[in-house]
Amino acid sequence: GGHIGLRHGLWFLKYKMTNFMIFDRRNIVGGTSWIVQANKTSKLQTELGTYHLQYDEENPVPKNLPPWPTRDQLLEHFQEVCEEYGLMPYIKLNTNVKRVDISGKDSETGTMTFHIESTDGNYKGVNPPPPTGRGVEAIVGSAAFYYPGNLTIPKRHEYKGEELFGGPIVYALHDQFDYSQTTNEDVIICGHGAFGVENVRTCCEFSARRIYLLCRRKNLCCPRMVSWLANQAVQPVSGALFLKGLEAAYRLLGPEWDPWAFHSVSANEARTQATIVQKSRFGIGDLYYLAVYMGKCEVVVDDIKRISAGVAHLQSGRKLSAAVILKVFGFSGDWEVDKLLQVKDMHGYWPNADNRRFIASEGPGVSASNFASTSLSPGAISWVEQATHFMDYPDDWKRIIASSMLPVHKGEPDLDRPAYVIEARTATTIGMIVPAFCPEIQERNMNVYSWLKRAKQLECHPLDVFLRQAEEEWYEYGKSFKQQDPSLKDIP
């Protein structure tokens, strides 16, 4: 019942296919990322034009949402689209798929039986819900398309002396923490991934006094205009051009912030070719750069050695005084996903080389020399069509499997990485191999997907309008920073 699962349901209905069901444990649509991991102040980091549910060559773009909607606005959007397009009757909310019995090895040799059970109607977690004994049913089906999301299980780490701190030390997830406790206080955010950058924005909106973004090494972030550039481009933006776009934002912060010198960048001497590889996805937005420039936020490359009352003692010997410590170390995949679909290994996105089973989620990190998009909807529609195509045309599937060219990934317990979690580099390889063996998918890639992305992005965000909106946001935040603390630098 998240973005990709709902997108798949809309695709079925578009082509008059009604013999399907969508199961979700929760009592509303929207998915784990927005229902569980986000908080009430969370906003879409990328742009609405390439992140909306009815993203399709025939459907209109949303007209009632800002360029960067909030969590609650997006959840309302998902619900409204499902109702408008007639998807709700095919969705079974408050339903847990407890077990899947699988016979045969592919669509020509067997079926599946889905054993479901009703939840208590208040499921909020990420682990399997407790049994209720209600609504138990077995449903026979021909395929399982599973979209579990990747932002699932938060990575955890305890620091020595946490019990001495005297203030909140929390994992910054969902609404488990009252961010008003950061108002007029110094805050340490541990972690420099996209969620760490998002928490900088949240703390700023709650008027935190000073923010320390503590990390072992800095990851690249992405300003608004560079994200817009990638999402409106017909051809992927080269790594070199992407980094040239980042230069303008990082130049504000000083020469030591040269994006080409980051650990994640490999480039030739002339800076005409570049590859970006980092474990975290880009945090997208301009506030990060503004907050660092004005002195609202300091990025501290270090680690906590121990904690005492109101102080984090760093490995370098520096001491950071703070009232709140927020942990955002990233997320791991959920091993229950592998267990449910009996995954031994993944052949691309297909468990055990079975064309009936498909698991896809946004991979962790970045690994690319070209950037086609920073958003989910372009990838979601591609996944949906690939999953359905190989189920409907098993001969195409046999051809690609016979080639032995699809990457194979097994679970890696030592890295806490289930088989279904596909890293960015592997996903890039899959994205090249699948179209090469399927002309229909290749044609869609060339003639529809890229132009669709550009059309939706520019319809929602014409350049002059988007630039004005980004500028207004920049000065709005800058003015609020100066009002809270006149000693900060002036707005650049």
Tab-separated table of C-alpha atoms in Angstrom:
chain	number	residue	atom	x	y	z
A	1	GLY	CA	0.000	0.000	0.000
A	2	GLY	CA	2.946	2.352	-0.514
A	3	HIS	CA	3.896	4.419	-3.537
A	4	ILE	CA	5.041	1.575	-5.832
A	5	GLY	CA	2.359	-0.926	-4.828
A	6	LEU	CA	-0.368	1.629	-5.430
A	7	ARG	CA	1.282	2.620	-8.707
A	8	HIS	CA	1.113	-1.026	-9.780
A	9	GLY	CA	-2.574	-1.189	-8.922
A	10	LEU	CA	-3.280	1.920	-11.001
A	11	TRP	CA	-1.384	0.359	-13.905
A	12	PHE	CA	-3.544	-2.777	-13.705
A	13	LEU	CA	-6.731	-0.724	-13.751
A	14	LYS	CA	-5.496	1.347	-16.695
A	15	TYR	CA	-5.260	-1.824	-18.759
A	16	LYS	CA	-8.585	-3.222	-17.501
A	17	MET	CA	-6.939	-5.875	-15.351
A	18	THR	CA	-8.995	-6.372	-12.207
A	19	ASN	CA	-7.924	-9.784	-10.923
A	20	PHE	CA	-5.510	-8.462	-8.297
A	21	MET	CA	-5.402	-7.486	-4.626
A	22	ILE	CA	-3.143	-5.164	-2.638
A	23	PHE	CA	-2.441	-6.164	0.979
A	24	ASP	CA	-1.177	-3.758	3.632
A	25	ARG	CA	-0.856	-4.138	7.386
A	26	ARG	CA	-1.746	-0.525	8.109
A	27	ASN	CA	-5.102	1.191	8.285
A	28	ILE	CA	-4.296	3.813	5.638
A	29	VAL	CA	-2.406	3.842	2.344
A	30	GLY	CA	0.954	5.571	1.992
A	31	GLY	CA	3.672	3.100	2.913
A	32	THR	CA	6.250	2.708	5.657
A	33	SER	CA	8.432	5.663	4.668
A	34	TRP	CA	5.669	8.234	5.094
A	35	ILE	CA	3.509	6.576	7.751
A	36	VAL	CA	6.243	5.284	10.071
A	37	GLN	CA	9.613	6.893	9.361
A	38	ALA	CA	8.485	10.456	8.664
A	39	ASN	CA	7.309	12.906	11.321
A	40	LYS	CA	4.607	15.557	11.106
A	41	THR	CA	7.081	18.192	9.856
A	42	SER	CA	8.719	15.959	7.223
A	43	LYS	CA	8.580	17.168	3.639
A	44	LEU	CA	9.282	15.691	0.244
A	45	GLN	CA	12.923	16.470	-0.531
A	46	THR	CA	12.682	16.028	-4.288
A	47	GLU	CA	10.031	17.698	-6.472
A	48	LEU	CA	6.334	16.892	-6.813
A	49	GLY	CA	6.597	16.686	-10.611
A	50	THR	CA	8.493	13.401	-10.392
A	51	TYR	CA	6.932	12.212	-7.144
A	52	HIS	CA	3.191	11.743	-7.375
A	53	LEU	CA	1.013	8.668	-7.487
A	54	GLN	CA	-0.783	9.114	-10.825
A	55	TYR	CA	2.555	9.591	-12.659
A	56	ASP	CA	1.727	8.291	-16.154
A	57	GLU	CA	1.684	9.562	-19.745
A	58	GLU	CA	-2.120	9.869	-19.711
A	59	ASN	CA	-2.867	11.230	-16.239
A	60	PRO	CA	-2.759	14.893	-15.169
A	61	VAL	CA	-0.278	16.159	-12.600
A	62	PRO	CA	-1.535	17.187	-9.136
A	63	LYS	CA	-2.765	20.767	-9.030
A	64	ASN	CA	-3.427	21.129	-5.316
A	65	LEU	CA	0.020	20.527	-3.807
A	66	PRO	CA	3.136	22.655	-3.237
A	67	PRO	CA	6.467	21.695	-4.871
A	68	TRP	CA	7.630	20.042	-1.623
A	69	PRO	CA	4.544	18.615	0.133
A	70	THR	CA	4.502	17.654	3.797
A	71	ARG	CA	4.000	14.116	5.062
A	72	ASP	CA	0.320	14.705	5.789
A	73	GLN	CA	-0.264	16.321	2.393
A	74	LEU	CA	1.282	13.318	0.651
A	75	LEU	CA	-0.724	10.814	2.669
A	76	GLU	CA	-3.877	12.720	1.752
A	77	HIS	CA	-2.729	12.720	-1.884
A	78	PHE	CA	-2.309	8.932	-1.887
A	79	GLN	CA	-5.790	8.465	-0.439
A	80	GLU	CA	-7.428	10.903	-2.856
A	81	VAL	CA	-5.811	9.332	-5.932
A	82	CYS	CA	-6.806	5.823	-4.826
A	83	GLU	CA	-10.395	6.973	-4.443
A	84	GLU	CA	-10.504	9.019	-7.651
A	85	TYR	CA	-9.102	6.223	-9.823
A	86	GLY	CA	-11.188	3.476	-8.209
A	87	LEU	CA	-8.318	1.615	-6.556
A	88	MET	CA	-9.660	1.369	-2.991
A	89	PRO	CA	-11.903	-1.690	-3.605
A	90	TYR	CA	-8.795	-3.674	-4.535
A	91	ILE	CA	-6.881	-2.784	-1.366
A	92	LYS	CA	-7.185	-4.873	1.805
A	93	LEU	CA	-5.924	-2.686	4.634
A	94	ASN	CA	-5.320	-4.010	8.153
A	95	THR	CA	-4.188	-7.270	6.546
A	96	ASN	CA	-1.008	-9.200	7.240
A	97	VAL	CA	0.314	-11.776	4.771
A	98	LYS	CA	1.608	-14.353	7.232
A	99	ARG	CA	2.879	-16.979	4.812
A	100	VAL	CA	3.125	-17.691	1.119
A	101	ASP	CA	3.102	-21.302	-0.092
A	102	ILE	CA	4.843	-21.561	-3.444
A	103	SER	CA	4.517	-24.531	-5.804
A	104	GLY	CA	6.639	-24.939	-8.910
A	105	LYS	CA	9.524	-22.770	-9.986
A	106	ASP	CA	7.873	-20.286	-12.357
A	107	SER	CA	4.567	-19.186	-13.884
A	108	GLU	CA	4.328	-22.317	-16.065
A	109	THR	CA	4.764	-24.837	-13.275
A	110	GLY	CA	2.781	-23.706	-10.246
A	111	THR	CA	0.732	-21.240	-8.234
A	112	MET	CA	0.950	-19.507	-4.865
A	113	THR	CA	-1.266	-19.540	-1.802
A	114	PHE	CA	-1.335	-16.408	0.339
A	115	HIS	CA	-2.255	-16.952	3.988
A	116	ILE	CA	-3.634	-13.701	5.390
A	117	GLU	CA	-4.882	-12.504	8.766
A	118	SER	CA	-6.484	-9.278	9.938
A	119	THR	CA	-4.441	-7.009	12.187
A	120	ASP	CA	-5.922	-5.247	15.202
A	121	GLY	CA	-6.442	-2.108	13.083
A	122	ASN	CA	-3.807	-0.085	14.915
A	123	TYR	CA	-0.581	-1.480	13.478
A	124	LYS	CA	2.185	1.168	13.562
A	125	GLY	CA	5.441	-0.782	13.553
A	126	VAL	CA	7.874	-2.343	11.109
A	127	ASN	CA	8.097	-5.829	12.622
A	128	PRO	CA	5.391	-8.454	11.932
A	129	PRO	CA	2.196	-7.701	13.875
A	130	PRO	CA	1.056	-10.070	16.633
A	131	PRO	CA	-1.482	-12.729	15.610
A	132	THR	CA	-5.136	-11.891	16.105
A	133	GLY	CA	-6.854	-15.050	14.847
A	134	ARG	CA	-9.306	-12.855	12.922
A	135	GLY	CA	-9.939	-12.764	9.207
A	136	VAL	CA	-7.809	-15.836	8.533
A	137	GLU	CA	-8.025	-16.770	4.876
A	138	ALA	CA	-6.054	-18.576	2.150
A	139	ILE	CA	-6.089	-17.022	-1.309
A	140	VAL	CA	-4.650	-18.685	-4.408
A	141	GLY	CA	-2.797	-16.402	-6.807
A	142	SER	CA	-0.455	-16.520	-9.760
A	143	ALA	CA	2.155	-13.898	-8.802
A	144	ALA	CA	3.540	-11.856	-5.913
A	145	PHE	CA	4.806	-8.349	-6.556
A	146	TYR	CA	6.316	-7.121	-3.304
A	147	TYR	CA	7.245	-3.491	-2.608
A	148	PRO	CA	8.459	-3.394	1.005
A	149	GLY	CA	10.297	-0.082	0.874
A	150	ASN	CA	13.923	0.140	1.927
A	151	LEU	CA	13.535	2.551	4.850
A	152	THR	CA	12.508	-0.194	7.215
A	153	ILE	CA	14.616	-1.131	10.238
A	154	PRO	CA	16.560	1.736	11.861
A	155	LYS	CA	20.241	1.061	12.493
A	156	ARG	CA	21.048	1.401	16.182
A	157	HIS	CA	24.136	2.280	18.170
A	158	GLU	CA	24.537	3.039	21.865
A	159	TYR	CA	27.178	5.430	23.191
A	160	LYS	CA	29.039	4.980	26.444
A	161	GLY	CA	27.491	7.085	29.205
A	162	GLU	CA	24.121	7.796	27.629
A	163	GLU	CA	22.429	7.346	30.994
A	164	LEU	CA	24.395	10.338	32.327
A	165	PHE	CA	23.296	12.812	29.650
A	166	GLY	CA	20.238	14.184	31.420
A	167	GLY	CA	18.326	15.014	28.240
A	168	PRO	CA	16.671	13.223	25.319
A	169	ILE	CA	18.830	10.818	23.315
A	170	VAL	CA	16.462	9.406	20.701
A	171	TYR	CA	16.208	7.834	17.283
A	172	ALA	CA	14.602	10.567	15.223
A	173	LEU	CA	11.793	8.536	13.683
A	174	HIS	CA	8.065	9.034	13.232
A	175	ASP	CA	6.493	11.192	15.953
A	176	GLN	CA	8.268	9.375	18.780
A	177	PHE	CA	10.095	12.569	19.703
A	178	ASP	CA	8.608	15.957	20.484
A	179	TYR	CA	10.791	18.335	18.480
A	180	SER	CA	9.597	21.285	20.563
A	181	GLN	CA	12.237	20.063	23.020
A	182	THR	CA	14.848	21.406	20.560
A	183	THR	CA	13.474	24.965	20.667
A	184	ASN	CA	16.173	27.415	21.837
A	185	GLU	CA	18.463	24.471	22.582
A	186	ASP	CA	21.710	23.150	21.132
A	187	VAL	CA	21.196	19.852	19.298
A	188	ILE	CA	23.545	17.110	18.103
A	189	ILE	CA	22.386	15.106	15.083
A	190	CYS	CA	24.399	11.900	14.629
A	191	GLY	CA	24.531	10.861	10.972
A	192	HIS	CA	25.011	12.661	7.660
A	193	GLY	CA	22.611	10.727	5.437
A	194	ALA	CA	19.484	12.085	3.797
A	195	PHE	CA	17.533	11.610	7.033
A	196	GLY	CA	20.188	13.512	8.981
A	197	VAL	CA	19.888	16.434	6.574
A	198	GLU	CA	16.103	16.248	6.903
A	199	ASN	CA	16.473	16.523	10.674
A	200	VAL	CA	18.549	19.678	10.279
A	201	ARG	CA	15.528	21.214	8.568
A	202	THR	CA	13.137	19.942	11.231
A	203	CYS	CA	15.271	21.347	14.063
A	204	CYS	CA	15.476	24.681	12.240
A	205	GLU	CA	11.694	24.805	11.917
A	206	PHE	CA	11.451	24.268	15.668
A	207	SER	CA	13.948	27.106	16.239
A	208	ALA	CA	16.813	25.082	17.648
A	209	ARG	CA	19.572	27.464	18.734
A	210	ARG	CA	22.592	25.645	17.298
A	211	ILE	CA	22.819	22.336	15.429
A	212	TYR	CA	25.872	20.085	15.295
A	213	LEU	CA	25.658	17.567	12.452
A	214	LEU	CA	28.120	14.939	13.671
A	215	CYS	CA	29.498	12.405	11.206
A	216	ARG	CA	32.551	10.273	10.525
A	217	ARG	CA	32.748	11.751	7.021
A	218	LYS	CA	30.669	14.176	5.008
A	219	ASN	CA	28.341	12.928	2.299
A	220	LEU	CA	27.379	14.971	-0.714
A	221	CYS	CA	24.026	16.716	-0.595
A	222	CYS	CA	22.061	18.098	-3.519
A	223	PRO	CA	20.649	21.639	-3.861
A	224	ARG	CA	17.178	22.219	-5.229
A	225	MET	CA	18.158	23.434	-8.696
A	226	VAL	CA	20.459	20.485	-9.377
A	227	SER	CA	17.693	18.052	-8.433
A	228	TRP	CA	15.324	19.972	-10.723
A	229	LEU	CA	17.912	19.792	-13.529
A	230	ALA	CA	18.210	16.000	-13.342
A	231	ASN	CA	14.472	15.460	-13.122
A	232	GLN	CA	13.659	17.539	-16.213
A	233	ALA	CA	16.455	16.169	-18.395
A	234	VAL	CA	15.610	13.803	-21.252
A	235	GLN	CA	19.109	12.327	-21.209
A	236	PRO	CA	20.750	11.584	-17.845
A	237	VAL	CA	22.876	14.414	-16.457
A	238	SER	CA	26.549	13.479	-16.485
A	239	GLY	CA	28.386	13.148	-13.180
A	240	ALA	CA	30.636	16.025	-14.180
A	241	LEU	CA	27.713	18.354	-14.927
A	242	PHE	CA	25.979	17.254	-11.723
A	243	LEU	CA	29.067	18.189	-9.696
A	244	LYS	CA	29.413	21.524	-11.509
A	245	GLY	CA	25.902	22.245	-10.327
A	246	LEU	CA	26.859	21.390	-6.753
A	247	GLU	CA	29.822	23.797	-6.926
A	248	ALA	CA	27.582	26.867	-6.689
A	249	ALA	CA	26.090	25.725	-3.381
A	250	TYR	CA	29.304	24.411	-1.845
A	251	ARG	CA	31.258	27.522	-2.875
A	252	LEU	CA	29.264	29.427	-0.247
A	253	LEU	CA	30.761	27.278	2.495
A	254	GLY	CA	34.424	27.855	1.659
A	255	PRO	CA	37.247	26.254	-0.372
A	256	GLU	CA	37.466	23.259	1.960
A	257	TRP	CA	33.977	22.265	0.767
A	258	ASP	CA	34.952	21.596	-2.856
A	259	PRO	CA	32.482	18.834	-3.882
A	260	TRP	CA	35.040	17.308	-6.248
A	261	ALA	CA	37.265	16.570	-3.238
A	262	PHE	CA	34.645	14.576	-1.294
A	263	HIS	CA	35.416	10.950	-0.483
A	264	SER	CA	32.547	9.826	-2.703
A	265	VAL	CA	33.858	11.413	-5.916
A	266	SER	CA	36.205	9.891	-8.476
A	267	ALA	CA	37.059	12.160	-11.402
A	268	ASN	CA	39.671	12.735	-14.080
A	269	GLU	CA	42.103	15.623	-13.734
A	270	ALA	CA	40.221	17.785	-16.229
A	271	ARG	CA	36.972	17.225	-14.313
A	272	THR	CA	35.131	16.211	-17.462
A	273	GLN	CA	34.185	12.778	-16.136
A	274	ALA	CA	33.072	11.864	-12.643
A	275	THR	CA	31.507	9.059	-10.635
A	276	ILE	CA	29.793	9.471	-7.263
A	277	VAL	CA	29.718	6.498	-4.885
A	278	GLN	CA	28.467	6.891	-1.319
A	279	LYS	CA	26.507	4.765	1.112
A	280	SER	CA	23.857	7.413	1.688
A	281	ARG	CA	21.383	8.853	-0.768
A	282	PHE	CA	21.539	12.591	-1.374
A	283	GLY	CA	19.911	14.848	1.158
A	284	ILE	CA	18.102	17.303	-1.135
A	285	GLY	CA	17.388	20.918	-0.278
A	286	ASP	CA	18.934	24.358	0.080
A	287	LEU	CA	18.407	24.855	3.812
A	288	TYR	CA	21.428	22.674	4.643
A	289	TYR	CA	23.772	25.042	2.815
A	290	LEU	CA	22.086	28.132	4.232
A	291	ALA	CA	22.220	26.853	7.811
A	292	VAL	CA	25.903	25.904	7.535
A	293	TYR	CA	26.854	29.225	5.900
A	294	MET	CA	25.028	31.407	8.419
A	295	GLY	CA	26.387	29.434	11.384
A	296	LYS	CA	23.096	27.873	12.433
A	297	CYS	CA	24.512	24.415	11.747
A	298	GLU	CA	28.082	23.131	12.040
A	299	VAL	CA	29.140	19.898	10.347
A	300	VAL	CA	31.567	18.159	12.712
A	301	VAL	CA	33.628	15.309	11.270
A	302	ASP	CA	34.327	13.227	14.362
A	303	ASP	CA	32.681	10.597	16.552
A	304	ILE	CA	31.417	10.363	20.111
A	305	LYS	CA	33.798	8.679	22.538
A	306	ARG	CA	31.563	8.993	25.585
A	307	ILE	CA	28.748	11.083	27.021
A	308	SER	CA	28.462	12.909	30.307
A	309	ALA	CA	25.860	15.329	31.714
A	310	GLY	CA	24.903	17.604	28.809
A	311	VAL	CA	28.162	16.947	26.949
A	312	ALA	CA	29.302	14.707	24.106
A	313	HIS	CA	33.030	13.993	24.369
A	314	LEU	CA	34.454	13.414	20.899
A	315	GLN	CA	37.318	11.198	19.798
A	316	SER	CA	39.332	14.301	18.894
A	317	GLY	CA	39.047	15.649	22.431
A	318	ARG	CA	36.509	18.321	21.522
A	319	LYS	CA	33.443	18.658	23.739
A	320	LEU	CA	29.988	19.504	22.386
A	321	SER	CA	27.437	20.836	24.852
A	322	ALA	CA	23.843	20.065	23.931
A	323	ALA	CA	20.389	19.468	25.385
A	324	VAL	CA	19.280	16.899	22.786
A	325	ILE	CA	20.993	14.139	20.792
A	326	LEU	CA	19.185	12.766	17.732
A	327	LYS	CA	20.360	9.523	16.129
A	328	VAL	CA	19.860	8.977	12.397
A	329	PHE	CA	22.249	6.203	11.366
A	330	GLY	CA	20.247	5.009	8.387
A	331	PHE	CA	18.176	1.884	7.881
A	332	SER	CA	18.602	-1.796	7.167
A	333	GLY	CA	16.404	-4.096	5.118
A	334	ASP	CA	13.880	-6.440	6.706
A	335	TRP	CA	14.828	-10.132	6.686
A	336	GLU	CA	11.124	-10.993	6.916
A	337	VAL	CA	10.843	-9.975	3.252
A	338	ASP	CA	13.278	-12.704	2.182
A	339	LYS	CA	11.524	-15.176	4.469
A	340	LEU	CA	8.013	-14.459	3.179
A	341	LEU	CA	8.850	-15.064	-0.485
A	342	GLN	CA	11.367	-17.832	0.319
A	343	VAL	CA	14.266	-15.961	-1.262
A	344	LYS	CA	17.464	-17.932	-1.716
A	345	ASP	CA	18.978	-15.450	-4.131
A	346	MET	CA	17.856	-12.526	-6.249
A	347	HIS	CA	18.297	-12.585	-10.019
A	348	GLY	CA	17.921	-8.895	-10.610
A	349	TYR	CA	14.662	-8.121	-8.823
A	350	TRP	CA	13.320	-11.670	-9.203
A	351	PRO	CA	13.696	-14.151	-6.302
A	352	ASN	CA	15.132	-17.535	-7.273
A	353	ALA	CA	14.868	-16.668	-10.994
A	354	ASP	CA	11.072	-16.998	-10.717
A	355	ASN	CA	9.131	-14.664	-13.025
A	356	ARG	CA	6.125	-14.796	-10.649
A	357	ARG	CA	8.000	-13.205	-7.778
A	358	PHE	CA	9.273	-9.613	-7.909
A	359	ILE	CA	10.694	-7.480	-5.080
A	360	ALA	CA	11.750	-3.885	-5.612
A	361	SER	CA	12.618	-0.992	-3.348
A	362	GLU	CA	14.864	2.039	-3.551
A	363	GLY	CA	18.414	0.852	-3.059
A	364	PRO	CA	20.672	2.362	-0.429
A	365	GLY	CA	23.310	4.858	-1.440
A	366	VAL	CA	24.484	6.371	-4.699
A	367	SER	CA	26.679	4.820	-7.394
A	368	ALA	CA	26.508	6.547	-10.749
A	369	SER	CA	28.348	8.440	-13.466
A	370	ASN	CA	25.065	9.747	-14.884
A	371	PHE	CA	21.962	10.911	-13.055
A	372	ALA	CA	18.556	10.362	-14.629
A	373	SER	CA	16.484	11.362	-11.615
A	374	THR	CA	16.558	12.049	-7.892
A	375	SER	CA	12.982	10.901	-7.396
A	376	LEU	CA	10.903	7.727	-7.117
A	377	SER	CA	8.048	7.895	-9.615
A	378	PRO	CA	10.153	7.409	-12.805
A	379	GLY	CA	11.689	4.260	-11.327
A	380	ALA	CA	8.363	3.066	-9.914
A	381	ILE	CA	6.573	3.003	-13.270
A	382	SER	CA	9.525	1.174	-14.820
A	383	TRP	CA	9.547	-1.499	-12.100
A	384	VAL	CA	5.799	-2.004	-12.412
A	385	GLU	CA	5.946	-2.531	-16.147
A	386	GLN	CA	8.965	-4.847	-15.984
A	387	ALA	CA	7.412	-7.017	-13.267
A	388	THR	CA	4.169	-7.397	-15.199
A	389	HIS	CA	5.824	-7.908	-18.584
A	390	PHE	CA	7.886	-10.933	-17.561
A	391	MET	CA	4.911	-12.485	-15.812
A	392	ASP	CA	2.789	-12.077	-18.938
A	393	TYR	CA	5.535	-13.060	-21.396
A	394	PRO	CA	7.490	-15.944	-19.857
A	395	ASP	CA	9.441	-16.599	-23.078
A	396	ASP	CA	11.103	-13.196	-22.679
A	397	TRP	CA	11.963	-14.191	-19.126
A	398	LYS	CA	13.480	-17.491	-20.234
A	399	ARG	CA	15.702	-15.633	-22.683
A	400	ILE	CA	17.094	-13.239	-20.090
A	401	ILE	CA	17.645	-16.011	-17.531
A	402	ALA	CA	19.366	-18.200	-20.116
A	403	SER	CA	21.868	-15.401	-20.704
A	404	SER	CA	23.040	-15.582	-17.046
A	405	MET	CA	23.693	-11.849	-17.246
A	406	LEU	CA	21.347	-10.630	-14.501
A	407	PRO	CA	23.289	-9.889	-11.299
A	408	VAL	CA	22.702	-12.484	-8.575
A	409	HIS	CA	22.578	-11.348	-4.956
A	410	LYS	CA	22.352	-13.523	-1.865
A	411	GLY	CA	21.637	-12.335	1.647
A	412	GLU	CA	24.670	-11.051	3.559
A	413	PRO	CA	24.104	-11.611	7.287
A	414	ASP	CA	27.505	-10.137	8.222
A	415	LEU	CA	26.393	-6.836	6.668
A	416	ASP	CA	22.783	-7.212	7.845
A	417	ARG	CA	21.725	-6.993	4.195
A	418	PRO	CA	18.872	-9.253	3.026
A	419	ALA	CA	18.990	-10.569	-0.519
A	420	TYR	CA	16.218	-8.246	-1.729
A	421	VAL	CA	18.205	-5.106	-0.822
A	422	ILE	CA	19.916	-4.217	-4.089
A	423	GLU	CA	22.790	-1.742	-3.945
A	424	ALA	CA	22.834	1.236	-6.303
A	425	ARG	CA	25.622	-0.130	-8.513
A	426	THR	CA	23.810	-3.442	-8.990
A	427	ALA	CA	20.550	-1.634	-9.741
A	428	THR	CA	22.318	0.308	-12.498
A	429	THR	CA	23.497	-2.959	-14.045
A	430	ILE	CA	19.991	-4.442	-13.912
A	431	GLY	CA	18.659	-1.297	-15.558
A	432	MET	CA	20.972	-1.849	-18.543
A	433	ILE	CA	20.540	-5.611	-18.939
A	434	VAL	CA	16.755	-5.936	-18.781
A	435	PRO	CA	16.020	-3.578	-21.719
A	436	ALA	CA	18.830	-5.157	-23.750
A	437	PHE	CA	16.936	-8.478	-23.737
A	438	CYS	CA	13.462	-7.034	-24.130
A	439	PRO	CA	12.816	-4.675	-27.079
A	440	GLU	CA	9.416	-3.662	-25.725
A	441	ILE	CA	10.943	-2.361	-22.489
A	442	GLN	CA	13.791	-0.733	-24.411
A	443	GLU	CA	11.279	1.094	-26.584
A	444	ARG	CA	9.391	2.353	-23.546
A	445	ASN	CA	12.657	3.585	-22.041
A	446	MET	CA	13.633	5.485	-25.178
A	447	ASN	CA	10.299	6.828	-26.378
A	448	VAL	CA	8.219	7.272	-23.232
A	449	TYR	CA	9.984	7.309	-19.866
A	450	SER	CA	12.518	10.099	-20.442
A	451	TRP	CA	10.087	12.411	-22.199
A	452	LEU	CA	7.402	11.639	-19.631
A	453	LYS	CA	9.738	12.654	-16.836
A	454	ARG	CA	10.575	15.926	-18.531
A	455	ALA	CA	6.943	16.722	-19.338
A	456	LYS	CA	5.697	16.091	-15.794
A	457	GLN	CA	8.559	18.011	-14.207
A	458	LEU	CA	8.156	21.101	-16.388
A	459	GLU	CA	4.374	21.073	-16.161
A	460	CYS	CA	4.618	21.131	-12.370
A	461	HIS	CA	7.755	23.249	-12.114
A	462	PRO	CA	8.495	25.679	-14.959
A	463	LEU	CA	12.026	27.023	-14.515
A	464	ASP	CA	11.093	30.611	-13.645
A	465	VAL	CA	8.390	29.516	-11.174
A	466	PHE	CA	10.591	26.904	-9.509
A	467	LEU	CA	13.517	29.298	-9.197
A	468	ARG	CA	11.256	31.887	-7.569
A	469	GLN	CA	9.850	29.305	-5.135
A	470	ALA	CA	13.343	28.139	-4.164
A	471	GLU	CA	14.450	31.735	-3.689
A	472	GLU	CA	11.432	32.537	-1.528
A	473	GLU	CA	12.135	29.490	0.646
A	474	TRP	CA	15.808	30.513	0.957
A	475	TYR	CA	15.028	34.012	2.208
A	476	GLU	CA	12.159	32.867	4.411
A	477	TYR	CA	14.437	30.495	6.299
A	478	GLY	CA	17.284	33.018	6.353
A	479	LYS	CA	15.120	35.728	7.865
A	480	SER	CA	13.840	33.350	10.553
A	481	PHE	CA	17.435	32.410	11.452
A	482	LYS	CA	18.413	36.064	11.877
A	483	GLN	CA	15.340	36.831	13.943
A	484	GLN	CA	16.178	33.985	16.289
A	485	ASP	CA	19.885	34.877	16.491
A	486	PRO	CA	21.056	38.279	15.159
A	487	SER	CA	24.687	37.205	15.626
A	488	LEU	CA	24.449	34.821	12.678
A	489	LYS	CA	25.867	35.835	9.306
A	490	ASP	CA	23.641	37.762	6.943
A	491	ILE	CA	21.654	35.886	4.296
A	492	PRO	CA	23.891	35.322	1.253
